[in-house]
Short mmCIF file of C-alpha atoms and ligand atoms in Angstrom, two decimals:
data_model
loop_
_atom_site.label_atom_id
_atom_site.label_comp_id
_atom_site.label_asym_id
_atom_site.label_seq_id
_atom_site.Cartn_x
_atom_site.Cartn_y
_atom_site.Cartn_z
CA MET P 134 94.05 77.06 74.06
CA ASN P 135 94.00 76.21 71.22
CA SER P 136 95.20 72.89 69.56
CA GLY P 137 94.62 71.18 65.87
CA GLY P 138 93.62 75.10 64.70
CA TYR P 139 90.72 75.21 67.16
CA GLU P 140 90.23 77.16 70.42
CA THR P 141 88.74 76.37 73.19
CA VAL P 142 85.32 78.42 74.31
CA ILE P 143 84.09 77.62 78.50
CA GLY P 144 81.53 79.76 80.24
CA LEU P 145 80.99 78.23 84.31
CA GLU P 146 77.60 77.95 86.00
CA VAL P 147 78.46 77.59 89.11
CA HIS P 148 76.20 77.88 92.26
CA VAL P 149 77.44 78.10 96.44
CA HIS P 150 74.40 77.34 99.23
CA LEU P 151 74.03 80.45 101.68
CA LYS P 152 74.88 80.28 104.60
CA THR P 153 72.23 81.15 106.99
CA GLN P 154 70.12 79.84 109.89
CA THR P 155 67.66 79.16 108.31
CA LYS P 156 66.52 78.21 104.52
CA MET P 157 65.18 80.84 101.63
CA PHE P 158 61.87 80.47 101.87
CA CYS P 159 60.66 78.96 105.39
CA ARG P 160 61.86 79.20 108.91
CA CYS P 161 64.24 75.41 108.51
CA ARG P 162 66.55 75.00 109.65
CA ASN P 163 69.69 74.92 106.48
CA LEU P 164 72.22 72.42 108.13
CA PHE P 165 74.49 70.18 106.34
CA GLY P 166 74.68 66.17 107.80
CA ALA P 167 71.59 66.34 110.08
CA GLN P 168 69.75 63.40 109.86
CA PRO P 169 67.50 62.74 106.62
CA ASN P 170 64.38 64.52 106.45
CA THR P 171 64.62 65.78 109.86
CA HIS P 172 64.14 69.58 108.98
CA VAL P 173 61.35 69.75 106.43
CA CYS P 174 58.09 71.49 106.38
CA PRO P 175 54.67 72.29 104.68
CA VAL P 176 56.10 75.11 102.76
CA CYS P 177 59.48 73.83 101.45
CA THR P 178 57.92 69.76 100.69
CA GLY P 179 55.34 72.28 98.78
CA GLN P 180 51.93 70.84 100.82
CA PRO P 181 48.91 72.84 99.15
CA GLY P 182 48.41 76.39 100.62
CA VAL P 183 51.59 77.46 102.19
CA LEU P 184 52.73 80.38 101.04
CA PRO P 185 56.77 81.18 101.29
CA VAL P 186 58.61 84.17 102.82
CA ALA P 187 61.96 85.48 101.59
CA ASN P 188 64.54 84.77 103.82
CA GLY P 189 66.12 88.49 104.08
CA LYS P 190 69.45 87.11 105.26
CA ALA P 191 69.72 85.78 102.53
CA ILE P 192 69.24 88.35 99.78
CA GLU P 193 71.64 89.92 101.93
CA GLN P 194 74.19 87.52 101.83
CA ALA P 195 73.28 87.95 97.43
CA ALA P 196 73.91 90.70 97.17
CA ARG P 197 77.45 90.19 99.05
CA ALA P 198 78.07 88.13 96.61
CA GLY P 199 77.30 90.47 94.43
CA LEU P 200 79.47 93.68 95.40
CA ALA P 201 81.95 91.36 96.22
CA LEU P 202 82.22 90.07 92.87
CA GLY P 203 81.98 93.81 90.72
CA CYS P 204 78.13 93.19 90.36
CA ARG P 205 75.79 95.86 89.07
CA ILE P 206 72.94 95.50 92.01
CA ASN P 207 69.41 95.64 91.05
CA SER P 208 66.79 97.44 93.21
CA GLU P 209 64.07 95.70 92.20
CA SER P 210 64.19 92.18 90.60
CA VAL P 211 61.55 88.98 90.45
CA PHE P 212 61.54 86.20 91.49
CA ALA P 213 60.57 83.49 89.09
CA ARG P 214 58.63 80.08 88.72
CA LYS P 215 61.60 77.00 86.62
CA GLN P 216 58.80 73.82 86.52
CA TYR P 217 59.86 70.91 86.41
CA PHE P 218 59.02 67.40 87.43
CA TYR P 219 61.95 65.19 89.28
CA PRO P 220 61.36 63.27 92.49
CA ASP P 221 63.99 65.35 93.76
CA LEU P 222 61.64 68.18 94.20
CA PRO P 223 58.74 67.90 96.06
CA LYS P 224 56.62 71.10 94.31
CA ASN P 225 57.39 70.42 90.84
CA TYR P 226 58.99 73.86 90.56
CA GLN P 227 61.97 75.63 91.94
CA ILE P 228 62.28 79.68 92.59
CA SER P 229 64.55 80.97 91.02
CA GLN P 230 65.05 84.17 89.40
CA TYR P 231 64.75 84.52 85.14
CA GLU P 232 64.38 88.22 83.52
CA ARG P 233 65.81 90.47 85.86
CA PRO P 234 68.26 88.56 88.85
CA ILE P 235 69.50 90.56 91.59
CA ALA P 236 73.63 91.22 90.78
CA GLU P 237 74.84 91.64 86.28
CA LYS P 238 77.78 92.53 85.60
CA GLY P 239 80.53 92.06 87.54
CA HIS P 240 84.01 90.20 86.97
CA ILE P 241 86.49 88.07 88.22
CA MET P 242 89.71 89.37 87.79
CA LEU P 243 92.66 86.52 87.16
CA GLY P 244 96.53 88.09 86.91
CA ASP P 245 95.40 91.26 84.35
CA ARG P 246 92.90 88.83 82.31
CA LYS P 247 89.07 89.71 83.29
CA ILE P 248 87.03 87.38 83.30
CA ASN P 249 82.95 88.59 82.85
CA ILE P 250 80.30 87.47 84.97
CA THR P 251 76.94 87.79 84.12
CA ARG P 252 74.41 87.64 86.49
CA ALA P 253 74.28 85.64 90.20
CA HIS P 254 70.19 85.29 90.97
CA LEU P 255 68.67 84.56 94.08
CA GLU P 256 66.72 80.68 94.19
CA GLU P 257 66.71 78.11 96.27
CA ASP P 258 67.94 74.34 95.86
CA ALA P 259 66.02 71.02 95.37
CA GLY P 260 65.95 67.31 97.94
CA LYS P 261 69.24 64.67 97.45
CA LEU P 262 68.97 61.43 96.12
CA ILE P 263 70.23 58.81 97.10
CA HIS P 264 70.57 55.90 95.19
CA ALA P 265 70.82 52.89 97.73
CA GLU P 266 70.48 49.71 95.14
CA SER P 267 70.62 48.94 91.80
CA ASP P 268 66.84 49.54 92.50
CA VAL P 269 66.19 51.63 94.64
CA SER P 270 66.82 55.07 96.19
CA LEU P 271 65.82 57.56 99.10
CA VAL P 272 65.49 61.15 98.83
CA ASP P 273 66.24 63.14 101.77
CA TYR P 274 64.15 66.61 101.22
CA ASN P 275 66.22 67.89 104.38
CA ARG P 276 68.30 70.36 101.37
CA THR P 277 65.61 71.32 99.60
CA GLY P 278 64.91 75.13 99.86
CA THR P 279 68.62 75.82 100.93
CA PRO P 280 68.88 79.17 99.48
CA LEU P 281 71.39 78.83 96.71
CA LEU P 282 73.32 81.53 94.35
CA GLU P 283 73.57 80.92 90.66
CA ILE P 284 77.23 82.41 89.47
CA VAL P 285 77.28 83.22 85.33
CA SER P 286 80.30 83.99 83.69
CA GLU P 287 80.83 84.93 80.10
CA PRO P 288 82.37 82.27 78.10
CA GLU P 289 85.61 83.84 77.89
CA ILE P 290 87.90 80.93 79.94
CA ASP P 291 90.44 80.02 77.41
CA SER P 292 90.94 76.58 79.12
CA PRO P 293 90.60 73.93 81.74
CA GLN P 294 93.18 75.23 83.39
CA GLU P 295 92.15 78.78 83.91
CA ALA P 296 88.98 77.85 84.44
CA ALA P 297 90.00 75.60 88.09
CA GLU P 298 92.09 79.80 88.44
CA TYR P 299 88.46 81.02 88.07
CA LEU P 300 86.97 78.89 90.50
CA LYS P 301 89.99 78.75 93.27
CA GLU P 302 89.66 82.45 92.88
CA LEU P 303 86.07 82.42 93.32
CA ARG P 304 85.75 80.18 96.15
CA GLN P 305 87.76 82.31 97.67
CA VAL P 306 86.47 85.82 97.56
CA LEU P 307 83.00 84.23 98.80
CA ARG P 308 85.03 82.35 101.48
CA TYR P 309 85.86 85.98 102.52
CA CYS P 310 83.50 87.30 102.70
CA GLY P 311 81.67 84.51 104.79
CA ILE P 312 79.25 83.89 101.35
CA SER P 313 79.41 80.14 101.54
CA ASP P 314 81.83 77.05 102.75
CA CYS P 315 82.24 76.73 99.18
CA ASP P 316 83.33 72.91 99.82
CA MET P 317 82.48 71.12 96.33
CA GLU P 318 82.74 67.58 98.26
CA LYS P 319 79.56 68.22 100.45
CA GLY P 320 78.53 70.12 97.52
CA SER P 321 77.99 74.00 98.83
CA MET P 322 79.98 74.72 95.80
CA ARG P 323 78.63 72.79 92.66
CA CYS P 324 80.14 74.06 88.78
CA ASP P 325 78.19 73.25 85.26
CA ALA P 326 80.18 73.32 82.57
CA ASN P 327 79.84 74.40 78.96
CA VAL P 328 82.88 74.32 76.78
CA SER P 329 82.54 74.69 73.13
CA LEU P 330 85.31 74.72 70.35
CA ARG P 331 85.65 77.06 67.29
CA LYS P 332 88.81 77.80 64.78
CA LYS P 333 90.94 79.84 65.31
CA GLY P 334 90.04 83.40 64.93
CA SER P 335 86.35 83.06 64.47
CA LYS P 336 84.42 85.36 66.34
CA GLU P 337 81.42 82.65 65.64
CA LEU P 338 80.94 80.72 69.24
CA GLY P 339 80.29 76.97 68.27
CA VAL P 340 77.89 74.58 69.69
CA LYS P 341 78.68 73.82 73.68
CA THR P 342 78.46 71.15 75.54
CA GLU P 343 77.26 71.51 79.62
CA LEU P 344 79.20 68.79 81.69
CA LYS P 345 77.96 68.18 85.30
CA ASN P 346 78.54 66.08 88.13
CA MET P 347 82.09 66.87 88.90
CA ASN P 348 83.38 67.73 91.85
CA SER P 349 86.47 68.88 92.70
CA PHE P 350 88.68 71.41 90.55
CA LYS P 351 90.36 68.54 89.99
CA ALA P 352 87.79 66.34 88.64
CA VAL P 353 86.35 69.80 86.47
CA GLU P 354 89.71 70.95 84.77
CA LYS P 355 89.75 67.06 83.56
CA ALA P 356 86.46 67.18 82.19
CA LEU P 357 87.15 69.66 80.36
CA GLU P 358 90.60 68.80 79.20
CA TYR P 359 88.06 65.32 77.78
CA GLU P 360 85.32 66.73 76.62
CA ILE P 361 87.42 69.42 74.30
CA LYS P 362 89.29 66.19 73.39
CA ARG P 363 86.40 64.01 72.45
CA GLN P 364 84.65 67.50 70.49
CA GLU P 365 87.96 68.22 69.01
CA LYS P 366 88.12 65.24 67.68
CA VAL P 367 84.47 64.62 65.85
CA LEU P 368 85.36 67.93 64.29
CA GLY P 369 88.47 66.65 63.29
CA GLU P 370 85.98 63.75 61.70
CA GLY P 371 83.67 66.87 60.26
CA GLY P 372 81.70 65.61 62.46
CA ARG P 373 79.11 68.39 64.14
CA ILE P 374 78.69 68.38 68.16
CA THR P 375 75.77 68.22 69.72
CA GLN P 376 74.47 70.79 71.75
CA GLU P 377 73.87 68.08 75.09
CA THR P 378 74.35 67.96 79.09
CA ARG P 379 77.01 65.19 79.36
CA LEU P 380 77.62 63.87 82.78
CA TRP P 381 81.77 63.50 83.78
CA ASN P 382 82.23 60.45 85.34
CA GLU P 383 85.53 60.51 87.55
CA ASP P 384 85.99 56.50 87.95
CA LYS P 385 86.59 55.81 83.37
CA GLY P 386 87.52 59.89 83.68
CA THR P 387 85.05 60.07 80.55
CA THR P 388 82.44 61.88 79.99
CA ARG P 389 78.66 60.59 78.42
CA SER P 390 75.23 62.22 77.11
CA MET P 391 72.84 62.68 80.05
CA ARG P 392 70.14 64.56 77.63
CA SER P 393 70.48 66.17 74.09
CA LYS P 394 68.49 69.90 74.34
CA GLU P 395 66.18 68.81 72.07
CA GLU P 396 64.78 66.14 74.49
CA ALA P 397 65.99 69.84 77.02
CA HIS P 398 62.76 70.95 79.56
CA ASP P 399 60.83 73.70 78.81
CA TYR P 400 60.12 75.69 82.36
CA ARG P 401 57.88 77.71 81.40
CA TYR P 402 58.65 79.69 83.42
CA PHE P 403 56.70 82.59 85.57
CA PRO P 404 57.08 85.64 87.90
CA GLU P 405 56.05 83.93 91.92
CA PRO P 406 52.49 84.54 91.93
CA ASP P 407 52.91 84.03 95.90
CA LEU P 408 55.90 86.23 95.65
CA PRO P 409 56.72 90.63 95.89
CA ARG P 410 59.62 92.28 94.03
CA LEU P 411 62.15 91.30 95.74
CA VAL P 412 63.27 95.59 96.36
CA ILE P 413 66.85 96.43 97.97
CA GLU P 414 67.16 100.30 99.14
CA ALA P 415 70.15 102.04 98.21
CA GLU P 416 71.36 102.53 101.83
CA LYS P 417 70.91 99.18 102.32
CA ILE P 418 73.03 98.67 99.54
CA LYS P 419 75.66 100.57 100.80
CA SER P 420 75.65 98.78 104.38
CA ILE P 421 76.20 96.14 102.91
CA ARG P 422 79.11 97.32 100.82
CA ASP P 423 80.72 98.22 103.88
CA SER P 424 80.13 95.03 105.36
CA ILE P 425 82.97 93.54 102.15
CA PRO P 426 86.51 93.23 104.20
CA GLU P 427 89.56 93.91 102.00
CA LEU P 428 89.31 90.85 99.40
CA PRO P 429 92.38 88.76 98.38
CA ALA P 430 93.94 90.17 95.26
CA ALA P 431 93.81 93.63 97.10
CA ARG P 432 95.67 92.03 99.65
CA ARG P 433 97.78 90.21 97.70
CA ARG P 434 98.29 93.44 96.50
CA ARG P 435 98.72 95.32 99.40
CA TYR P 436 102.25 92.55 100.69
CA ILE P 437 103.47 92.27 97.48
CA VAL P 438 104.19 96.45 97.04
CA GLN P 439 103.81 97.57 100.89
CA THR P 440 105.31 95.40 102.36
CA GLY P 441 108.32 94.05 99.17
CA LEU P 442 106.31 90.29 100.46
CA SER P 443 107.02 87.67 96.76
CA GLU P 444 104.64 87.05 94.84
CA TYR P 445 104.55 83.68 96.01
CA ASP P 446 104.17 84.35 100.09
CA ALA P 447 101.83 86.82 99.13
CA GLY P 448 99.59 83.86 97.62
CA VAL P 449 100.01 81.09 100.47
CA LEU P 450 98.68 84.56 103.29
CA THR P 451 96.10 85.42 101.98
CA GLN P 452 94.42 81.43 100.74
CA GLU P 453 92.70 82.14 103.65
CA LYS P 454 91.43 84.69 105.59
CA GLU P 455 92.00 84.20 109.13
CA ILE P 456 95.68 83.60 107.75
CA SER P 457 95.93 86.36 106.38
CA ASP P 458 94.56 88.78 109.50
CA TYR P 459 95.96 86.68 111.15
CA PHE P 460 99.66 88.15 109.91
CA ASP P 461 98.67 91.70 109.74
CA ALA P 462 97.75 91.42 113.68
CA ALA P 463 100.88 89.85 114.40
CA CYS P 464 103.05 92.22 112.26
CA GLY P 465 100.86 95.28 113.72
CA MET P 466 102.70 94.15 116.40
CA LEU P 467 106.33 93.87 115.14
CA GLY P 468 108.36 96.46 116.84
CA ASP P 469 111.40 96.52 114.03
CA LYS P 470 108.76 96.93 110.98
CA SER P 471 111.90 96.35 108.64
CA SER P 472 110.51 94.09 105.54
CA GLU P 473 113.09 91.91 106.66
CA ASN P 474 111.61 91.44 109.57
CA ILE P 475 108.02 91.61 107.80
CA LYS P 476 109.70 88.43 105.72
CA LYS P 477 110.87 86.35 108.57
CA LEU P 478 107.25 86.90 109.99
CA ALA P 479 106.00 86.34 106.96
CA ASN P 480 108.24 82.54 106.60
CA TRP P 481 107.68 81.65 110.49
CA ILE P 482 103.70 81.41 109.12
CA THR P 483 104.26 80.26 106.27
CA VAL P 484 106.83 77.20 106.59
CA GLU P 485 106.42 76.87 110.47
CA LEU P 486 103.97 76.92 111.83
CA LEU P 487 101.33 76.42 108.26
CA GLY P 488 103.36 73.46 108.20
CA LYS P 489 103.17 71.60 111.84
CA LEU P 490 99.15 73.05 111.55
CA ASN P 491 99.41 70.89 107.64
CA ALA P 492 100.70 67.61 109.49
CA GLU P 493 98.85 67.69 111.53
CA GLY P 494 95.91 67.60 109.13
CA SER P 495 94.67 70.26 110.62
CA GLY P 496 93.42 73.61 109.15
CA PHE P 497 94.16 77.03 110.28
CA ARG P 498 93.83 77.97 114.00
CA GLU P 499 95.65 80.80 115.93
CA ASP P 500 94.70 79.63 118.89
CA VAL P 501 97.92 77.77 118.99
CA ILE P 502 100.72 80.69 118.28
CA SER P 503 98.95 84.19 119.29
CA PRO P 504 99.70 86.98 116.51
CA PRO P 505 101.13 88.64 120.20
CA HIS P 506 103.25 85.77 120.71
CA MET P 507 104.48 85.36 117.67
CA ALA P 508 105.48 89.32 116.59
CA GLU P 509 107.52 88.56 120.53
CA LEU P 510 109.34 85.22 118.41
CA VAL P 511 110.46 87.06 115.13
CA GLY P 512 111.42 90.54 117.25
CA TYR P 513 113.82 88.38 119.67
CA ILE P 514 115.55 86.15 116.15
CA GLY P 515 115.36 90.31 114.45
CA ALA P 516 116.68 91.42 117.11
CA GLY P 517 119.81 88.83 117.63
CA THR P 518 118.02 87.60 120.82
CA ILE P 519 118.32 84.37 119.85
CA SER P 520 118.88 82.30 117.42
CA GLY P 521 117.22 81.07 114.30
CA LYS P 522 118.17 77.49 115.56
CA MET P 523 117.02 78.86 118.94
CA GLY P 524 113.43 80.00 117.39
CA LYS P 525 112.77 77.06 116.92
CA ASP P 526 113.48 74.80 119.49
CA ILE P 527 110.98 77.91 121.36
CA PHE P 528 108.55 77.95 118.50
CA GLU P 529 107.99 74.13 119.77
CA ILE P 530 107.19 74.84 123.23
CA MET P 531 105.05 77.67 122.74
CA TYR P 532 102.62 75.29 120.85
CA ASN P 533 102.56 73.04 122.78
CA LYS P 534 102.33 74.80 125.38
CA GLY P 535 100.76 78.43 124.56
CA VAL P 536 103.60 80.21 126.42
CA SER P 537 104.80 82.95 125.11
CA PRO P 538 108.82 83.41 123.84
CA GLY P 539 109.54 85.56 126.38
CA GLU P 540 108.99 82.16 128.86
CA VAL P 541 110.93 80.32 127.64
CA ILE P 542 113.44 81.79 127.00
CA ARG P 543 113.47 82.90 131.17
CA GLU P 544 112.52 79.54 132.29
CA LYS P 545 115.85 77.93 130.18
CA GLY P 546 117.70 80.58 130.87
CA LEU P 547 117.65 80.28 126.36
CA LYS P 548 119.49 84.32 125.48
CA GLN P 549 121.63 84.20 123.09
CA ILE P 550 125.01 84.93 123.37
CA THR P 551 126.43 87.34 121.58
CA ASP P 552 129.26 88.83 124.50
CA GLY P 553 132.47 89.13 122.55
CA ASP P 554 134.36 87.58 125.70
CA GLN P 555 132.81 84.84 126.82
CA ILE P 556 132.35 83.24 122.78
CA SER P 557 136.31 83.64 122.28
CA ALA P 558 136.72 81.86 125.27
CA VAL P 559 134.99 78.88 124.86
CA CYS P 560 136.52 79.34 121.02
CA ARG P 561 139.44 79.32 122.01
CA GLU P 562 138.76 75.44 123.95
CA VAL P 563 137.77 74.51 121.50
CA ILE P 564 140.83 75.12 119.23
CA GLU P 565 142.84 73.61 121.87
CA SER P 566 141.04 70.26 122.66
CA SER P 567 140.92 69.51 118.64
CA PRO P 568 144.49 69.70 117.24
CA ASP P 569 143.64 67.90 113.94
CA ILE P 570 140.91 70.04 113.24
CA VAL P 571 143.16 72.93 113.35
CA ASP P 572 146.16 71.76 111.41
CA LYS P 573 143.27 70.50 108.46
CA TYR P 574 141.69 74.17 108.29
CA MET P 575 145.37 75.99 108.46
CA GLN P 576 145.82 73.50 105.06
CA GLY P 577 143.09 75.10 103.42
CA LYS P 578 139.93 73.04 103.99
CA ASP P 579 137.45 75.11 104.80
CA GLY P 580 134.59 72.29 104.86
CA VAL P 581 136.15 71.87 108.55
CA LEU P 582 135.24 74.74 110.45
CA GLY P 583 131.53 74.34 109.64
CA VAL P 584 133.23 71.54 112.39
CA LEU P 585 134.43 73.63 114.76
CA VAL P 586 131.26 75.74 114.45
CA GLY P 587 128.96 73.15 115.58
CA ASN P 588 131.23 72.11 118.83
CA VAL P 589 131.27 76.08 119.61
CA MET P 590 127.16 75.35 119.29
CA LYS P 591 127.32 72.11 121.38
CA LYS P 592 129.55 73.84 124.68
CA THR P 593 127.03 76.59 124.69
CA ARG P 594 124.04 74.82 124.31
CA GLY P 595 123.30 76.36 120.76
CA GLN P 596 123.05 79.18 122.56
CA ALA P 597 126.00 81.24 120.53
CA ASN P 598 125.29 83.80 118.38
CA PRO P 599 126.85 81.68 115.08
CA ALA P 600 127.91 84.23 112.74
CA MET P 601 130.33 86.02 115.33
CA VAL P 602 131.94 82.66 116.09
CA ASN P 603 132.60 81.75 113.01
CA ALA P 604 134.14 85.42 113.17
CA LYS P 605 135.77 84.41 115.96
CA LEU P 606 137.25 81.25 115.12
CA ARG P 607 138.91 82.22 111.95
CA GLU P 608 140.10 85.26 113.20
CA LEU P 609 141.47 83.05 116.44
CA MET P 610 143.43 80.50 113.62
CA GLY P 611 144.84 83.61 111.75
CA ARG P 612 145.33 81.98 108.69
CA ARG P 613 146.61 83.67 105.71
CA GLN P 614 145.08 83.25 102.63
P1 LIG Q 757 72.03 77.63 78.33
O1 LIG Q 757 69.91 77.88 78.12
O2 LIG Q 757 72.01 76.46 77.79
O3 LIG Q 757 72.05 77.71 79.87
P2 LIG Q 757 73.46 80.04 78.55
O4 LIG Q 757 73.39 81.22 77.58
O5 LIG Q 757 72.12 80.17 79.79
O6 LIG Q 757 72.69 78.83 79.01
O7 LIG Q 757 74.79 79.75 79.34
C1 LIG Q 757 74.94 78.97 80.17
C2 LIG Q 757 76.34 78.61 79.87
O8 LIG Q 757 77.04 78.55 78.84
C3 LIG Q 757 77.45 80.83 80.91
O9 LIG Q 757 78.45 80.42 81.58
C4 LIG Q 757 77.57 81.08 79.26
O10 LIG Q 757 78.88 81.71 79.12
C5 LIG Q 757 78.77 79.58 78.28
N1 LIG Q 757 77.71 78.77 77.60
C6 LIG Q 757 77.06 79.52 76.09
N2 LIG Q 757 77.11 79.57 74.73
C7 LIG Q 757 78.68 78.91 75.24
C8 LIG Q 757 79.39 78.60 74.08
N3 LIG Q 757 78.70 78.19 72.79
N4 LIG Q 757 80.88 77.73 74.55
C9 LIG Q 757 80.84 78.13 75.41
N5 LIG Q 757 80.03 78.22 76.87
C10 LIG Q 757 78.34 79.04 76.26
MG1 LIG Q 758 72.58 76.34 81.19
ZN1 LIG Q 759 60.61 74.39 105.18
#
């Protein structure tokens, strides 16, 4: 983005909650939405004399995320104490990683654009403050000690739209690997957005502000747009940007200063004395690498290159791993794997199945129509056993009752009629009973052919092959062009 002679520079710091049974340094459950202060213990509330023990599963999840993002995993990393006081932090310090994080130097591809990732480090979350009334605040320590991974990008993102794209791609990768739910509304993904402007063509970075408190991708985009305009105005009037943290206000659509760098904390990081260095063996790293599924970008490429799907279809099918797995499973069961049939299968999933689930407000579920049933349905349509229209009726019944399309076809006697003599007989009947329409057709009104086709379809309860009916009617009426 570039306006008023400035270009935008954005760097994102993203925190995600890691999916684990227990917290980062104690055995309390890692649960969202429990009764406040029911999952707490002396360790996560920082009582005197307790010792933390690092959660192996969280370490594995962090390494998996790092690998999926193309990072180098440090065989040795160090936990560090970051000290500050805040009512949501009963220990008065947070265990994080500072000089030597678990993962470094990765990237995310956005089409052909490469956004580099500086580092990803492990830490623990603080509790949650709830500002109940104007003069009352409550604190819930359930979240205290939740395993967090902070993923820091290089200042290389060049517009609010690209920031949102980066977040979407990051979320998709992390979800594919089962690392986090990445739900911004529930706080399992949070994003601090750093932004500065500089004269177009300049190599030096401008003074940045850091935006907090956005709880959707849209909000990140809007907050950045607002902040870019604000900075442009300040610079345009010959002013200077103050390095500060600003809070996004969703209702007002503005940012306001929360604290400036001058008041910024001196965290006094030092290596955490209660924990040993974090060592991960090469063997372990290898086995974690092997557990990473095929990632969304690779799947999109495979769908486009190998199966000839459009970029759009490939994008919809890979939105979620479950959808993509479903498509792959059904695809493997197609008898006829022509690209035409695969395209049909993609359509039935993206338009019909996802359409119906979305309309019901439900997320993706494969139990309503199993992959083999879906492949069977597409097989019948591809082979001309049933028409697309009949397919939709059968789909409805499958969706509601969980039965196979073969069962529906047998039960309802729904096979498509492709027998020429049978179609010919019905076409004759229709022509004889509609002389007026036939006249119009003979006079050159092609549009009325549809009425005749419709009548044949009605008489055959939708079972006649429409293309054959069309051809037969034309042939029987024999109009000269
Ligand atoms: P801080 O010490 O203020 O947290 P860091 O250097 O650790 O700053 O960077 C934090 C984030 O801010 C990173 O994502 C980085 O890419 C981004 N960033 C750093 N400098 C700038 C800048 N001048 N403009 C935009 N983003 C920046
Ligand atoms: Mg920062
Ligand atoms: Zn605990």
